[in-house]
Amino acid sequence: MGDQVAFTFLLDFFWNEVYGFMLKRTENETDTEDIAIETFAKAFDKIATYNPEFGFNTWLIAIAKNVHIDMLRKKKSSLFVDFNDEEDRQAYDVADTTPTVEDEIIKEQNLARLLLFIKELKPAYQEVIQLRYFQEMSYQEIADELEEPLNNVKIKLLRAKKLLAEIIQQKR
């Protein structure tokens, strides 16, 4: 029913189980944290599809497994470069990847638009976005800075990104 307190309770209650399960599979804390956050985001988005005949933790683990598989597919597809012949290989090796002046202008314009969208968020959401993506602080550093529990920071950042995505979609 959209009760934020209930969502926070579910996150706090099941976080360690999902995180621990995925850490055993990935053996990478950063990937595991990303997977766990995305798992809860998807679960909260699709909470209406949950079948109470099964354990909630089982449902979350199934979502986490799928998120992990998707992540592996994305990583795998980004590793492949298809060369058809020697000329393509030579062209790829020589290609200049330095951004042009036009690329820099477009980047600045996009950043300016993004900053305007971020300003539409509540101040608490603006702050976590600023700390995570502009000051590149870890979740733990943000929690320490804001003097809030780590899970609250994760949820706040998750909500901020979701709201920001909605704002961007509306403005297109």
N, C-alpha and C. Protein backbone atom coordinates (compact mmCIF):
# COMPACT_ATOMS: atom_id res chain seq x y z
N MET A 1 0.83 -1.20 0.00
CA MET A 1 0.00 0.00 0.00
C MET A 1 0.88 1.26 0.00
N GLY A 2 2.16 1.12 -0.27
CA GLY A 2 3.05 2.28 -0.36
C GLY A 2 3.55 2.79 0.98
N ASP A 3 3.42 2.01 2.03
CA ASP A 3 3.85 2.41 3.36
C ASP A 3 5.39 2.39 3.44
N GLN A 4 6.00 3.56 3.53
CA GLN A 4 7.46 3.67 3.54
C GLN A 4 8.08 3.01 4.78
N VAL A 5 7.40 3.07 5.89
CA VAL A 5 7.91 2.44 7.10
C VAL A 5 7.97 0.92 6.91
N ALA A 6 6.95 0.38 6.25
CA ALA A 6 6.94 -1.06 5.98
C ALA A 6 8.07 -1.44 5.04
N PHE A 7 8.30 -0.61 4.02
CA PHE A 7 9.41 -0.88 3.10
C PHE A 7 10.74 -0.86 3.84
N THR A 8 10.91 0.12 4.71
CA THR A 8 12.16 0.22 5.48
C THR A 8 12.33 -1.00 6.38
N PHE A 9 11.22 -1.44 6.98
CA PHE A 9 11.28 -2.63 7.83
C PHE A 9 11.72 -3.85 7.00
N LEU A 10 11.10 -4.03 5.83
CA LEU A 10 11.46 -5.17 4.98
C LEU A 10 12.93 -5.10 4.56
N LEU A 11 13.38 -3.92 4.21
CA LEU A 11 14.78 -3.76 3.82
C LEU A 11 15.70 -4.13 4.97
N ASP A 12 15.43 -3.58 6.15
CA ASP A 12 16.26 -3.86 7.31
C ASP A 12 16.24 -5.35 7.68
N PHE A 13 15.06 -5.94 7.62
CA PHE A 13 14.88 -7.32 8.05
C PHE A 13 15.55 -8.32 7.09
N PHE A 14 15.47 -8.07 5.78
CA PHE A 14 15.95 -9.04 4.80
C PHE A 14 17.29 -8.67 4.16
N TRP A 15 17.80 -7.46 4.43
CA TRP A 15 19.02 -7.00 3.77
C TRP A 15 20.17 -7.99 3.94
N ASN A 16 20.47 -8.37 5.18
CA ASN A 16 21.62 -9.24 5.45
C ASN A 16 21.50 -10.59 4.76
N GLU A 17 20.28 -11.11 4.69
CA GLU A 17 20.09 -12.40 4.05
C GLU A 17 20.37 -12.32 2.54
N VAL A 18 19.81 -11.30 1.89
CA VAL A 18 20.04 -11.13 0.45
C VAL A 18 21.51 -10.80 0.19
N TYR A 19 22.06 -9.89 0.96
CA TYR A 19 23.45 -9.47 0.79
C TYR A 19 24.39 -10.67 0.99
N GLY A 20 24.18 -11.42 2.06
CA GLY A 20 25.04 -12.58 2.36
C GLY A 20 24.96 -13.63 1.26
N PHE A 21 23.76 -13.90 0.79
CA PHE A 21 23.59 -14.88 -0.28
C PHE A 21 24.34 -14.46 -1.54
N MET A 22 24.19 -13.19 -1.92
CA MET A 22 24.82 -12.72 -3.15
C MET A 22 26.34 -12.58 -2.99
N LEU A 23 26.80 -12.27 -1.79
CA LEU A 23 28.24 -12.14 -1.58
C LEU A 23 28.94 -13.49 -1.81
N LYS A 24 28.28 -14.56 -1.41
CA LYS A 24 28.83 -15.89 -1.65
C LYS A 24 28.92 -16.18 -3.15
N ARG A 25 27.95 -15.67 -3.92
CA ARG A 25 27.94 -15.92 -5.36
C ARG A 25 28.92 -15.03 -6.11
N THR A 26 29.00 -13.76 -5.73
CA THR A 26 29.82 -12.82 -6.50
C THR A 26 31.24 -12.69 -5.97
N GLU A 27 31.40 -12.89 -4.67
CA GLU A 27 32.69 -12.69 -4.00
C GLU A 27 33.23 -11.28 -4.26
N ASN A 28 32.32 -10.32 -4.40
CA ASN A 28 32.70 -8.93 -4.67
C ASN A 28 31.70 -8.04 -3.93
N GLU A 29 32.18 -7.30 -2.95
CA GLU A 29 31.28 -6.49 -2.12
C GLU A 29 30.57 -5.40 -2.90
N THR A 30 31.27 -4.76 -3.83
CA THR A 30 30.66 -3.68 -4.60
C THR A 30 29.52 -4.21 -5.47
N ASP A 31 29.79 -5.30 -6.20
CA ASP A 31 28.74 -5.90 -7.03
C ASP A 31 27.58 -6.37 -6.17
N THR A 32 27.91 -6.98 -5.04
CA THR A 32 26.87 -7.49 -4.15
C THR A 32 25.98 -6.36 -3.65
N GLU A 33 26.58 -5.26 -3.28
CA GLU A 33 25.80 -4.12 -2.79
C GLU A 33 24.88 -3.58 -3.89
N ASP A 34 25.42 -3.47 -5.10
CA ASP A 34 24.61 -3.00 -6.24
C ASP A 34 23.45 -3.96 -6.50
N ILE A 35 23.74 -5.26 -6.46
CA ILE A 35 22.70 -6.26 -6.71
C ILE A 35 21.63 -6.19 -5.63
N ALA A 36 22.04 -6.09 -4.38
CA ALA A 36 21.07 -6.05 -3.28
C ALA A 36 20.18 -4.81 -3.38
N ILE A 37 20.78 -3.67 -3.68
CA ILE A 37 19.99 -2.44 -3.81
C ILE A 37 18.99 -2.57 -4.96
N GLU A 38 19.46 -3.06 -6.10
CA GLU A 38 18.55 -3.22 -7.25
C GLU A 38 17.47 -4.26 -6.95
N THR A 39 17.83 -5.29 -6.20
CA THR A 39 16.84 -6.31 -5.82
C THR A 39 15.70 -5.71 -5.03
N PHE A 40 16.04 -4.91 -4.02
CA PHE A 40 14.99 -4.30 -3.22
C PHE A 40 14.19 -3.27 -4.02
N ALA A 41 14.87 -2.56 -4.90
CA ALA A 41 14.15 -1.60 -5.75
C ALA A 41 13.13 -2.32 -6.61
N LYS A 42 13.54 -3.42 -7.24
CA LYS A 42 12.62 -4.19 -8.08
C LYS A 42 11.50 -4.80 -7.24
N ALA A 43 11.87 -5.31 -6.08
CA ALA A 43 10.86 -5.92 -5.21
C ALA A 43 9.81 -4.90 -4.79
N PHE A 44 10.26 -3.70 -4.43
CA PHE A 44 9.31 -2.68 -4.01
C PHE A 44 8.45 -2.20 -5.17
N ASP A 45 9.03 -2.17 -6.37
CA ASP A 45 8.25 -1.78 -7.55
C ASP A 45 7.19 -2.82 -7.89
N LYS A 46 7.53 -4.09 -7.67
CA LYS A 46 6.65 -5.20 -8.08
C LYS A 46 6.03 -5.92 -6.89
N ILE A 47 5.93 -5.24 -5.76
CA ILE A 47 5.43 -5.87 -4.53
C ILE A 47 4.04 -6.47 -4.73
N ALA A 48 3.25 -5.89 -5.62
CA ALA A 48 1.89 -6.40 -5.87
C ALA A 48 1.91 -7.78 -6.50
N THR A 49 3.04 -8.16 -7.12
CA THR A 49 3.11 -9.47 -7.77
C THR A 49 3.57 -10.57 -6.81
N TYR A 50 3.92 -10.21 -5.59
CA TYR A 50 4.39 -11.20 -4.62
C TYR A 50 3.26 -12.16 -4.26
N ASN A 51 3.57 -13.46 -4.29
CA ASN A 51 2.60 -14.50 -3.93
C ASN A 51 2.88 -14.93 -2.49
N PRO A 52 1.97 -14.64 -1.56
CA PRO A 52 2.21 -14.95 -0.14
C PRO A 52 2.29 -16.44 0.17
N GLU A 53 2.00 -17.31 -0.82
CA GLU A 53 2.15 -18.75 -0.58
C GLU A 53 3.62 -19.13 -0.40
N PHE A 54 4.51 -18.27 -0.88
CA PHE A 54 5.94 -18.53 -0.79
C PHE A 54 6.58 -17.55 0.17
N GLY A 55 7.73 -17.91 0.70
CA GLY A 55 8.43 -17.03 1.62
C GLY A 55 8.90 -15.76 0.94
N PHE A 56 8.80 -14.65 1.64
CA PHE A 56 9.21 -13.37 1.07
C PHE A 56 10.70 -13.39 0.74
N ASN A 57 11.49 -14.01 1.64
CA ASN A 57 12.93 -14.08 1.40
C ASN A 57 13.25 -14.91 0.15
N THR A 58 12.47 -15.94 -0.11
CA THR A 58 12.66 -16.76 -1.31
C THR A 58 12.42 -15.93 -2.56
N TRP A 59 11.38 -15.12 -2.51
CA TRP A 59 11.05 -14.24 -3.63
C TRP A 59 12.18 -13.23 -3.85
N LEU A 60 12.70 -12.65 -2.77
CA LEU A 60 13.80 -11.70 -2.88
C LEU A 60 15.06 -12.35 -3.46
N ILE A 61 15.36 -13.56 -3.01
CA ILE A 61 16.54 -14.26 -3.52
C ILE A 61 16.39 -14.55 -5.01
N ALA A 62 15.19 -14.92 -5.44
CA ALA A 62 14.96 -15.16 -6.87
C ALA A 62 15.19 -13.89 -7.68
N ILE A 63 14.72 -12.77 -7.15
CA ILE A 63 14.95 -11.49 -7.83
C ILE A 63 16.44 -11.19 -7.87
N ALA A 64 17.13 -11.41 -6.75
CA ALA A 64 18.57 -11.14 -6.67
C ALA A 64 19.34 -11.99 -7.69
N LYS A 65 18.96 -13.26 -7.81
CA LYS A 65 19.61 -14.13 -8.80
C LYS A 65 19.44 -13.57 -10.21
N ASN A 66 18.23 -13.13 -10.52
CA ASN A 66 17.97 -12.57 -11.86
C ASN A 66 18.74 -11.28 -12.09
N VAL A 67 18.82 -10.44 -11.07
CA VAL A 67 19.59 -9.20 -11.18
C VAL A 67 21.07 -9.54 -11.44
N HIS A 68 21.57 -10.55 -10.73
CA HIS A 68 22.96 -10.97 -10.90
C HIS A 68 23.20 -11.49 -12.32
N ILE A 69 22.29 -12.30 -12.82
CA ILE A 69 22.41 -12.82 -14.19
C ILE A 69 22.41 -11.67 -15.19
N ASP A 70 21.51 -10.71 -15.01
CA ASP A 70 21.47 -9.54 -15.91
C ASP A 70 22.78 -8.78 -15.87
N MET A 71 23.34 -8.61 -14.66
CA MET A 71 24.60 -7.90 -14.52
C MET A 71 25.73 -8.64 -15.24
N LEU A 72 25.76 -9.96 -15.10
CA LEU A 72 26.79 -10.75 -15.78
C LEU A 72 26.66 -10.64 -17.30
N ARG A 73 25.43 -10.65 -17.78
CA ARG A 73 25.21 -10.51 -19.23
C ARG A 73 25.70 -9.15 -19.73
N LYS A 74 25.40 -8.10 -18.97
CA LYS A 74 25.86 -6.77 -19.38
C LYS A 74 27.37 -6.69 -19.41
N LYS A 75 28.00 -7.24 -18.38
CA LYS A 75 29.47 -7.23 -18.34
C LYS A 75 30.05 -8.03 -19.49
N LYS A 76 29.46 -9.18 -19.75
CA LYS A 76 29.97 -10.06 -20.81
C LYS A 76 29.83 -9.39 -22.18
N SER A 77 28.67 -8.76 -22.43
CA SER A 77 28.46 -8.14 -23.74
C SER A 77 29.36 -6.93 -23.94
N SER A 78 29.77 -6.28 -22.86
CA SER A 78 30.63 -5.10 -23.02
C SER A 78 32.10 -5.49 -23.25
N LEU A 79 32.42 -6.76 -23.07
CA LEU A 79 33.80 -7.21 -23.25
C LEU A 79 34.13 -7.55 -24.70
N PHE A 80 33.12 -7.75 -25.52
CA PHE A 80 33.36 -8.21 -26.88
C PHE A 80 33.42 -7.06 -27.87
N VAL A 81 34.44 -7.10 -28.73
CA VAL A 81 34.55 -6.17 -29.85
C VAL A 81 34.67 -7.04 -31.08
N ASP A 82 33.81 -6.80 -32.05
CA ASP A 82 33.78 -7.64 -33.24
C ASP A 82 34.61 -7.01 -34.36
N PHE A 83 35.67 -7.70 -34.76
CA PHE A 83 36.49 -7.23 -35.87
C PHE A 83 36.22 -8.13 -37.07
N ASN A 84 35.84 -7.52 -38.20
CA ASN A 84 35.54 -8.31 -39.38
C ASN A 84 36.79 -8.57 -40.21
N ASP A 85 37.68 -7.61 -40.30
CA ASP A 85 38.89 -7.82 -41.07
C ASP A 85 40.03 -6.98 -40.51
N GLU A 86 41.17 -7.10 -41.11
CA GLU A 86 42.37 -6.41 -40.63
C GLU A 86 42.21 -4.89 -40.62
N GLU A 87 41.52 -4.33 -41.63
CA GLU A 87 41.34 -2.88 -41.69
C GLU A 87 40.55 -2.38 -40.48
N ASP A 88 39.50 -3.12 -40.11
CA ASP A 88 38.71 -2.73 -38.94
C ASP A 88 39.58 -2.73 -37.69
N ARG A 89 40.42 -3.75 -37.55
CA ARG A 89 41.29 -3.86 -36.39
C ARG A 89 42.25 -2.67 -36.34
N GLN A 90 42.83 -2.33 -37.50
CA GLN A 90 43.76 -1.20 -37.54
C GLN A 90 43.04 0.11 -37.23
N ALA A 91 41.85 0.28 -37.77
CA ALA A 91 41.08 1.50 -37.52
C ALA A 91 40.73 1.61 -36.04
N TYR A 92 40.38 0.50 -35.43
CA TYR A 92 40.03 0.51 -34.01
C TYR A 92 41.24 0.90 -33.16
N ASP A 93 42.40 0.39 -33.51
CA ASP A 93 43.61 0.68 -32.76
C ASP A 93 44.02 2.14 -32.87
N VAL A 94 43.69 2.81 -33.98
CA VAL A 94 44.13 4.17 -34.24
C VAL A 94 43.09 5.21 -33.83
N ALA A 95 41.85 4.80 -33.67
CA ALA A 95 40.77 5.75 -33.43
C ALA A 95 41.07 6.65 -32.23
N ASP A 96 40.81 7.94 -32.42
CA ASP A 96 41.03 8.93 -31.36
C ASP A 96 39.77 9.03 -30.51
N THR A 97 39.89 8.74 -29.25
CA THR A 97 38.73 8.76 -28.36
C THR A 97 38.64 10.03 -27.54
N THR A 98 39.54 10.99 -27.80
CA THR A 98 39.48 12.25 -27.05
C THR A 98 38.20 12.99 -27.42
N PRO A 99 37.51 13.53 -26.42
CA PRO A 99 36.28 14.25 -26.72
C PRO A 99 36.55 15.52 -27.54
N THR A 100 35.67 15.75 -28.49
CA THR A 100 35.79 16.97 -29.30
C THR A 100 35.21 18.14 -28.51
N VAL A 101 35.38 19.34 -29.04
CA VAL A 101 34.80 20.53 -28.40
C VAL A 101 33.28 20.37 -28.32
N GLU A 102 32.69 19.84 -29.41
CA GLU A 102 31.24 19.63 -29.43
C GLU A 102 30.82 18.64 -28.35
N ASP A 103 31.61 17.58 -28.17
CA ASP A 103 31.31 16.60 -27.12
C ASP A 103 31.32 17.26 -25.75
N GLU A 104 32.28 18.11 -25.52
CA GLU A 104 32.38 18.80 -24.23
C GLU A 104 31.18 19.73 -24.00
N ILE A 105 30.77 20.43 -25.05
CA ILE A 105 29.61 21.33 -24.93
C ILE A 105 28.35 20.54 -24.62
N ILE A 106 28.16 19.43 -25.33
CA ILE A 106 26.99 18.58 -25.09
C ILE A 106 27.01 18.04 -23.67
N LYS A 107 28.19 17.63 -23.21
CA LYS A 107 28.33 17.09 -21.86
C LYS A 107 27.96 18.16 -20.83
N GLU A 108 28.43 19.39 -21.04
CA GLU A 108 28.11 20.49 -20.11
C GLU A 108 26.62 20.80 -20.12
N GLN A 109 26.00 20.78 -21.31
CA GLN A 109 24.56 21.05 -21.40
C GLN A 109 23.77 19.96 -20.68
N ASN A 110 24.18 18.71 -20.89
CA ASN A 110 23.48 17.61 -20.23
C ASN A 110 23.64 17.69 -18.71
N LEU A 111 24.83 18.05 -18.26
CA LEU A 111 25.06 18.20 -16.83
C LEU A 111 24.21 19.33 -16.26
N ALA A 112 24.12 20.43 -16.99
CA ALA A 112 23.31 21.56 -16.53
C ALA A 112 21.84 21.15 -16.41
N ARG A 113 21.34 20.41 -17.39
CA ARG A 113 19.95 19.93 -17.34
C ARG A 113 19.75 18.99 -16.16
N LEU A 114 20.72 18.08 -15.96
CA LEU A 114 20.64 17.14 -14.86
C LEU A 114 20.59 17.88 -13.52
N LEU A 115 21.43 18.89 -13.38
CA LEU A 115 21.45 19.66 -12.13
C LEU A 115 20.11 20.35 -11.88
N LEU A 116 19.47 20.83 -12.95
CA LEU A 116 18.14 21.44 -12.81
C LEU A 116 17.12 20.40 -12.33
N PHE A 117 17.21 19.20 -12.89
CA PHE A 117 16.30 18.13 -12.47
C PHE A 117 16.54 17.77 -11.01
N ILE A 118 17.78 17.70 -10.62
CA ILE A 118 18.13 17.35 -9.24
C ILE A 118 17.56 18.39 -8.28
N LYS A 119 17.56 19.66 -8.68
CA LYS A 119 17.04 20.72 -7.81
C LYS A 119 15.54 20.60 -7.57
N GLU A 120 14.85 19.78 -8.40
CA GLU A 120 13.42 19.56 -8.19
C GLU A 120 13.15 18.54 -7.07
N LEU A 121 14.18 17.82 -6.66
CA LEU A 121 14.03 16.84 -5.59
C LEU A 121 14.00 17.54 -4.23
N LYS A 122 13.50 16.83 -3.23
CA LYS A 122 13.54 17.33 -1.86
C LYS A 122 15.00 17.49 -1.45
N PRO A 123 15.30 18.44 -0.56
CA PRO A 123 16.70 18.69 -0.16
C PRO A 123 17.43 17.44 0.34
N ALA A 124 16.75 16.56 1.08
CA ALA A 124 17.42 15.36 1.59
C ALA A 124 17.87 14.46 0.44
N TYR A 125 17.06 14.38 -0.60
CA TYR A 125 17.42 13.57 -1.77
C TYR A 125 18.53 14.25 -2.58
N GLN A 126 18.46 15.57 -2.68
CA GLN A 126 19.53 16.30 -3.37
C GLN A 126 20.87 16.04 -2.68
N GLU A 127 20.83 16.03 -1.36
CA GLU A 127 22.07 15.87 -0.60
C GLU A 127 22.71 14.50 -0.85
N VAL A 128 21.92 13.42 -0.81
CA VAL A 128 22.52 12.10 -1.02
C VAL A 128 23.02 11.93 -2.45
N ILE A 129 22.32 12.51 -3.41
CA ILE A 129 22.79 12.46 -4.81
C ILE A 129 24.12 13.20 -4.92
N GLN A 130 24.19 14.37 -4.31
CA GLN A 130 25.41 15.18 -4.32
C GLN A 130 26.58 14.42 -3.71
N LEU A 131 26.35 13.82 -2.55
CA LEU A 131 27.43 13.13 -1.85
C LEU A 131 27.89 11.88 -2.60
N ARG A 132 26.96 11.15 -3.18
CA ARG A 132 27.31 9.88 -3.83
C ARG A 132 27.92 10.11 -5.21
N TYR A 133 27.31 10.95 -6.03
CA TYR A 133 27.70 11.03 -7.43
C TYR A 133 28.60 12.21 -7.78
N PHE A 134 28.58 13.25 -6.98
CA PHE A 134 29.43 14.39 -7.28
C PHE A 134 30.66 14.42 -6.37
N GLN A 135 30.47 14.00 -5.11
CA GLN A 135 31.62 13.92 -4.21
C GLN A 135 32.18 12.49 -4.15
N GLU A 136 31.50 11.56 -4.82
CA GLU A 136 31.94 10.16 -4.95
C GLU A 136 32.23 9.51 -3.61
N MET A 137 31.36 9.74 -2.64
CA MET A 137 31.50 9.13 -1.32
C MET A 137 30.88 7.74 -1.34
N SER A 138 31.41 6.84 -0.53
CA SER A 138 30.83 5.51 -0.39
C SER A 138 29.55 5.62 0.43
N TYR A 139 28.76 4.55 0.42
CA TYR A 139 27.53 4.54 1.22
C TYR A 139 27.86 4.75 2.70
N GLN A 140 28.92 4.10 3.16
CA GLN A 140 29.29 4.22 4.56
C GLN A 140 29.74 5.64 4.89
N GLU A 141 30.49 6.26 4.00
CA GLU A 141 30.92 7.65 4.23
C GLU A 141 29.72 8.59 4.29
N ILE A 142 28.73 8.33 3.44
CA ILE A 142 27.51 9.16 3.46
C ILE A 142 26.78 8.96 4.78
N ALA A 143 26.66 7.71 5.21
CA ALA A 143 25.99 7.42 6.48
C ALA A 143 26.69 8.14 7.63
N ASP A 144 28.01 8.11 7.62
CA ASP A 144 28.77 8.80 8.67
C ASP A 144 28.55 10.31 8.59
N GLU A 145 28.60 10.85 7.38
CA GLU A 145 28.42 12.29 7.18
C GLU A 145 27.04 12.76 7.65
N LEU A 146 26.00 11.97 7.31
CA LEU A 146 24.63 12.36 7.64
C LEU A 146 24.20 11.88 9.03
N GLU A 147 25.09 11.09 9.66
CA GLU A 147 24.78 10.49 10.96
C GLU A 147 23.46 9.72 10.90
N GLU A 148 23.34 8.88 9.87
CA GLU A 148 22.16 8.04 9.67
C GLU A 148 22.62 6.60 9.49
N PRO A 149 21.73 5.64 9.77
CA PRO A 149 22.08 4.24 9.53
C PRO A 149 22.35 3.99 8.03
N LEU A 150 23.24 3.06 7.75
CA LEU A 150 23.63 2.74 6.39
C LEU A 150 22.42 2.38 5.53
N ASN A 151 21.52 1.55 6.05
CA ASN A 151 20.35 1.14 5.25
C ASN A 151 19.45 2.32 4.91
N ASN A 152 19.33 3.29 5.82
CA ASN A 152 18.53 4.49 5.52
C ASN A 152 19.14 5.26 4.35
N VAL A 153 20.47 5.35 4.34
CA VAL A 153 21.15 6.05 3.25
C VAL A 153 20.90 5.33 1.93
N LYS A 154 20.98 4.01 1.96
CA LYS A 154 20.75 3.24 0.73
C LYS A 154 19.34 3.45 0.21
N ILE A 155 18.37 3.39 1.09
CA ILE A 155 16.97 3.60 0.69
C ILE A 155 16.76 5.01 0.19
N LYS A 156 17.33 5.98 0.88
CA LYS A 156 17.17 7.38 0.48
C LYS A 156 17.76 7.61 -0.91
N LEU A 157 18.92 7.02 -1.17
CA LEU A 157 19.55 7.15 -2.47
C LEU A 157 18.73 6.43 -3.54
N LEU A 158 18.21 5.28 -3.20
CA LEU A 158 17.37 4.52 -4.13
C LEU A 158 16.13 5.33 -4.51
N ARG A 159 15.48 5.91 -3.53
CA ARG A 159 14.29 6.74 -3.78
C ARG A 159 14.65 7.98 -4.59
N ALA A 160 15.78 8.59 -4.27
CA ALA A 160 16.21 9.79 -4.99
C ALA A 160 16.43 9.48 -6.46
N LYS A 161 17.09 8.37 -6.74
CA LYS A 161 17.34 7.99 -8.15
C LYS A 161 16.03 7.69 -8.86
N LYS A 162 15.13 7.03 -8.17
CA LYS A 162 13.83 6.70 -8.76
C LYS A 162 13.03 7.97 -9.07
N LEU A 163 12.99 8.88 -8.13
CA LEU A 163 12.27 10.15 -8.34
C LEU A 163 12.92 10.98 -9.45
N LEU A 164 14.24 10.98 -9.48
CA LEU A 164 14.97 11.72 -10.51
C LEU A 164 14.67 11.14 -11.89
N ALA A 165 14.62 9.82 -11.98
CA ALA A 165 14.29 9.17 -13.26
C ALA A 165 12.88 9.56 -13.70
N GLU A 166 11.95 9.64 -12.75
CA GLU A 166 10.58 10.04 -13.09
C GLU A 166 10.53 11.48 -13.58
N ILE A 167 11.28 12.36 -12.94
CA ILE A 167 11.33 13.77 -13.35
C ILE A 167 11.90 13.86 -14.77
N ILE A 168 12.96 13.13 -15.02
CA ILE A 168 13.59 13.17 -16.35
C ILE A 168 12.62 12.65 -17.40
N GLN A 169 11.90 11.57 -17.10
CA GLN A 169 10.94 11.02 -18.05
C GLN A 169 9.83 12.03 -18.35
N GLN A 170 9.36 12.73 -17.33
CA GLN A 170 8.29 13.72 -17.51
C GLN A 170 8.74 14.89 -18.38
N LYS A 171 10.02 15.24 -18.29
CA LYS A 171 10.53 16.43 -18.99
C LYS A 171 10.93 16.13 -20.43
N ARG A 172 10.93 14.87 -20.83
CA ARG A 172 11.34 14.54 -22.22
C ARG A 172 10.33 14.96 -23.22
